[in-house]
Coordinates of C-alpha atoms in Angstrom, one line a residue:
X1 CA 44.1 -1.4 -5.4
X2 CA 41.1 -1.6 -7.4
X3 CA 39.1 -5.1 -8.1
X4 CA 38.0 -5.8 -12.1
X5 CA 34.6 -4.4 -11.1
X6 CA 36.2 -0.9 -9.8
X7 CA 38.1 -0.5 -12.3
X8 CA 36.3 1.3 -14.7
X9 CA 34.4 3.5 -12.1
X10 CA 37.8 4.6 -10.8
X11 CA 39.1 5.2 -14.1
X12 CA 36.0 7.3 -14.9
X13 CA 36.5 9.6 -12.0
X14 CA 40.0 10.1 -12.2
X15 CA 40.0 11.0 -15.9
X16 CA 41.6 8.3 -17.5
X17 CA 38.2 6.4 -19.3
X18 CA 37.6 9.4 -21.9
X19 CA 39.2 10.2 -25.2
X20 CA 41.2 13.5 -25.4
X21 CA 41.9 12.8 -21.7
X22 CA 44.8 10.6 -20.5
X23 CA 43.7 8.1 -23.0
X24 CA 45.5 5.8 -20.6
X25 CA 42.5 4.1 -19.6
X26 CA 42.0 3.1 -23.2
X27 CA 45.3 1.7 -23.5
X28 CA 46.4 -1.0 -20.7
X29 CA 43.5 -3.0 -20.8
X30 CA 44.6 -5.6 -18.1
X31 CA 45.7 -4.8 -14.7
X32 CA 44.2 -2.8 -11.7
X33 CA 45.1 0.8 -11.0
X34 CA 47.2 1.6 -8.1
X35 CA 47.2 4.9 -5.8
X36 CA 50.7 6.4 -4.4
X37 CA 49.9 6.8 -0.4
X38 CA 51.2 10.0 0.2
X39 CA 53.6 10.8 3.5
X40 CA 53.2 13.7 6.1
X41 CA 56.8 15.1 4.4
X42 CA 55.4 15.4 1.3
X43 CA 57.1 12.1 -0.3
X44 CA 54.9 9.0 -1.8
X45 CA 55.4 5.7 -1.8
X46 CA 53.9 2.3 -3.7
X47 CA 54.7 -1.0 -3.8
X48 CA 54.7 -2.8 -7.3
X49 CA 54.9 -6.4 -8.1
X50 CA 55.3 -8.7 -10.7
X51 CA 52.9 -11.9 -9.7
X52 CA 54.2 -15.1 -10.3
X53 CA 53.2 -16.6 -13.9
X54 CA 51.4 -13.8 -14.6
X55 CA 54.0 -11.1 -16.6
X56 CA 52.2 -8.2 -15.4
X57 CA 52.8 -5.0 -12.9
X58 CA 50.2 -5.2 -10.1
X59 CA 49.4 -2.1 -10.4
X60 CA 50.1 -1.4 -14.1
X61 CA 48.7 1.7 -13.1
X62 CA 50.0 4.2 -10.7
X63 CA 48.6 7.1 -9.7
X64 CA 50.4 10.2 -8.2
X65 CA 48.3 12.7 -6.7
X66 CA 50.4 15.5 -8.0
X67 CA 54.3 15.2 -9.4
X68 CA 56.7 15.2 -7.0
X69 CA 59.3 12.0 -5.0
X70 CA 57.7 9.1 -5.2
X71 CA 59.7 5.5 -3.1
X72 CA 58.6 2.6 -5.0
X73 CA 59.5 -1.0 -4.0
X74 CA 59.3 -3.6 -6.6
X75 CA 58.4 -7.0 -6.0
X76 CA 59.3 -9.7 -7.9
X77 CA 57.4 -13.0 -6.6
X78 CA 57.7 -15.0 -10.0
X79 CA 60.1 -18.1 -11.1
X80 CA 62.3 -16.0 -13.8
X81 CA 64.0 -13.1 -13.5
X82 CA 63.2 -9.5 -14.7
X83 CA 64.1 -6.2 -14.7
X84 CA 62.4 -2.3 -14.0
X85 CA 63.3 0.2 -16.5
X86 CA 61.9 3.3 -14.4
X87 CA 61.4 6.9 -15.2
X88 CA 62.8 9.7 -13.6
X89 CA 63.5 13.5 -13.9
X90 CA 67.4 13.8 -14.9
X91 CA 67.7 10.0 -15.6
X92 CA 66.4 6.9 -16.1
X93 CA 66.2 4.1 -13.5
X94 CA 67.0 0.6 -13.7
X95 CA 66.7 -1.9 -11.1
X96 CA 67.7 -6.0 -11.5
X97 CA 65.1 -8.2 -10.1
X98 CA 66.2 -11.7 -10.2
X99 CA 63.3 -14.3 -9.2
X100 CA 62.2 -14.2 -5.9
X101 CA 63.6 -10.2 -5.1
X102 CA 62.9 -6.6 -4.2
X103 CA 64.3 -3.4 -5.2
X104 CA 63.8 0.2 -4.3
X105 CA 63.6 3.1 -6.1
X106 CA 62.9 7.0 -5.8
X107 CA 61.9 8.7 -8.5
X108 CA 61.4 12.1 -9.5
X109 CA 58.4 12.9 -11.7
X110 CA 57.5 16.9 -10.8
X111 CA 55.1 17.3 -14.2
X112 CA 51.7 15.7 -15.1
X113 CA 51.7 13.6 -17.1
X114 CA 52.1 9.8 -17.8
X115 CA 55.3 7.6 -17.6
X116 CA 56.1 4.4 -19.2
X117 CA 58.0 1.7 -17.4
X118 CA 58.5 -1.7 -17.9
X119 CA 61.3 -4.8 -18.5
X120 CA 63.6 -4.9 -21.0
X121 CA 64.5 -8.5 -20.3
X122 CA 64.4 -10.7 -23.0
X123 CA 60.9 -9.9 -24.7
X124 CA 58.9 -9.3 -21.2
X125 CA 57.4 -5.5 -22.7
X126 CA 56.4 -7.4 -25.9
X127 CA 54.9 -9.8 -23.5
X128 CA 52.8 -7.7 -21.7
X129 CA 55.5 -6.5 -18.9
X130 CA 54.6 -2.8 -19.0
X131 CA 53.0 -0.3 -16.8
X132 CA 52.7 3.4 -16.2
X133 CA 52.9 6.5 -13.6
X134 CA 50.2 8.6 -14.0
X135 CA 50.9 11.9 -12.2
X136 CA 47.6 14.2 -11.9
X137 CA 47.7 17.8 -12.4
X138 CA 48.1 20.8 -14.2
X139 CA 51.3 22.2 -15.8
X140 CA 52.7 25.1 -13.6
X141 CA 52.5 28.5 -14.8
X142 CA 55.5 29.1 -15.7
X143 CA 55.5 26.3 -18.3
X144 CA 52.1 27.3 -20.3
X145 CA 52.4 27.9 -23.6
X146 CA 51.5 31.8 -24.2
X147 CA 48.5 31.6 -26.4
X148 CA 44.7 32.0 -25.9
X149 CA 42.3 30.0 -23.6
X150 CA 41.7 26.3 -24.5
X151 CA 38.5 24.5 -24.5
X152 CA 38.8 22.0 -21.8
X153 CA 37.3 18.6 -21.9

C-alpha cells in the first residue's frame, strides 16, 4: 500500500504517471495503489476493501506483476451494502457484499492491460465505487500485430 505522499513516485516508476502510457494514473485521482503479492506456485493474491463511509476500493489500484490467477478477498467494512463486479477471462465475476462481509474471488486476467471493476449497486460507480487491475507486461508474441517496429515511449 502506498501513502498520499508515495503515490505519485510509485505511479512514476511503474508507468502509470505519463500520457501515452497506462494513462491510468491520470484517471483515478483518489485512492492508493495496491501490489498483488505473488505465491511460490505462481498464483497472486490481494485483499481489497471498501472502508466504511468512504465509497472507495482501498486499493483502487491493483497491480499484477504480469497476467496470470490472481485470489482476491473483498472486504466490505462499511454500514450499507455493496457489490464487486469483477473481471475475468471467459466471464465476468460478481460477488454480493452485504455490510459488514467478505468475499473471494479468482480471477483470470493472462494479458496486459487494465481492468475495470466496481459496484453496480444502486449508483455506488457514479459515486466514486470504482477501481482497476493493472496487469504489467507485454503482449505475447503470438498476439502482435504483424507490422513494422513502433516507437516506444
Amino acid at each position: 500500500m502506498t501513502t498520499a505522499q508515495e503515490r505519485a513516485d510509485l505511479l512514476d516508476k511503474i508507468g502509470l504517471a505519463a500520457q501515452n502510457k497506462a494513462a491510468l494514473g491520470q484517471v483515478l485521482g483518489t485512492g492508493r495503489i495496491g501490489r498483488a503479492v505473488e505465491r511460490s506456485d505462481g498464483h497472486m493474491e490481494a485483499t481489497i476493501r471498501i472502508n466504511p463511509d468512504e465509497l472507495t476500493w482501498d486499493p483502487s489500484i491493483l497491480v499484477m506483476p504480469h497476467g496470470g490467477d490472481i485470489e482476491l478477498e473483498l472486504v466490505n467494512d462499511d454500514l450499507n451494502t455493496h457489490c464487486a463486479l469483477l473481471p475475468s477471462n471467459g466471464d465476468r465475476k460478481f460477488i454480493w457484499l452485504v455490510n459488514h462481509s467478505r468475499g473471494h474471488a479468482t480471477l483470470n486476467l493472462d494479458g496486459p492491460g487494465y481492468y475495470w471493476f466496481g459496484s453496480t449497486t444502486g449508483n455506488d460507480e457514479g459515486r466514486g465505487l470504482t477501481g482497476a487491475v493493472v496487469v504489467l507486461g507485454d503482449a505475447p508474441p503470438e498476439a502482435r500485430l504483424d507490422r513494422p517496429e513502433q516507437p516506444r515511449p
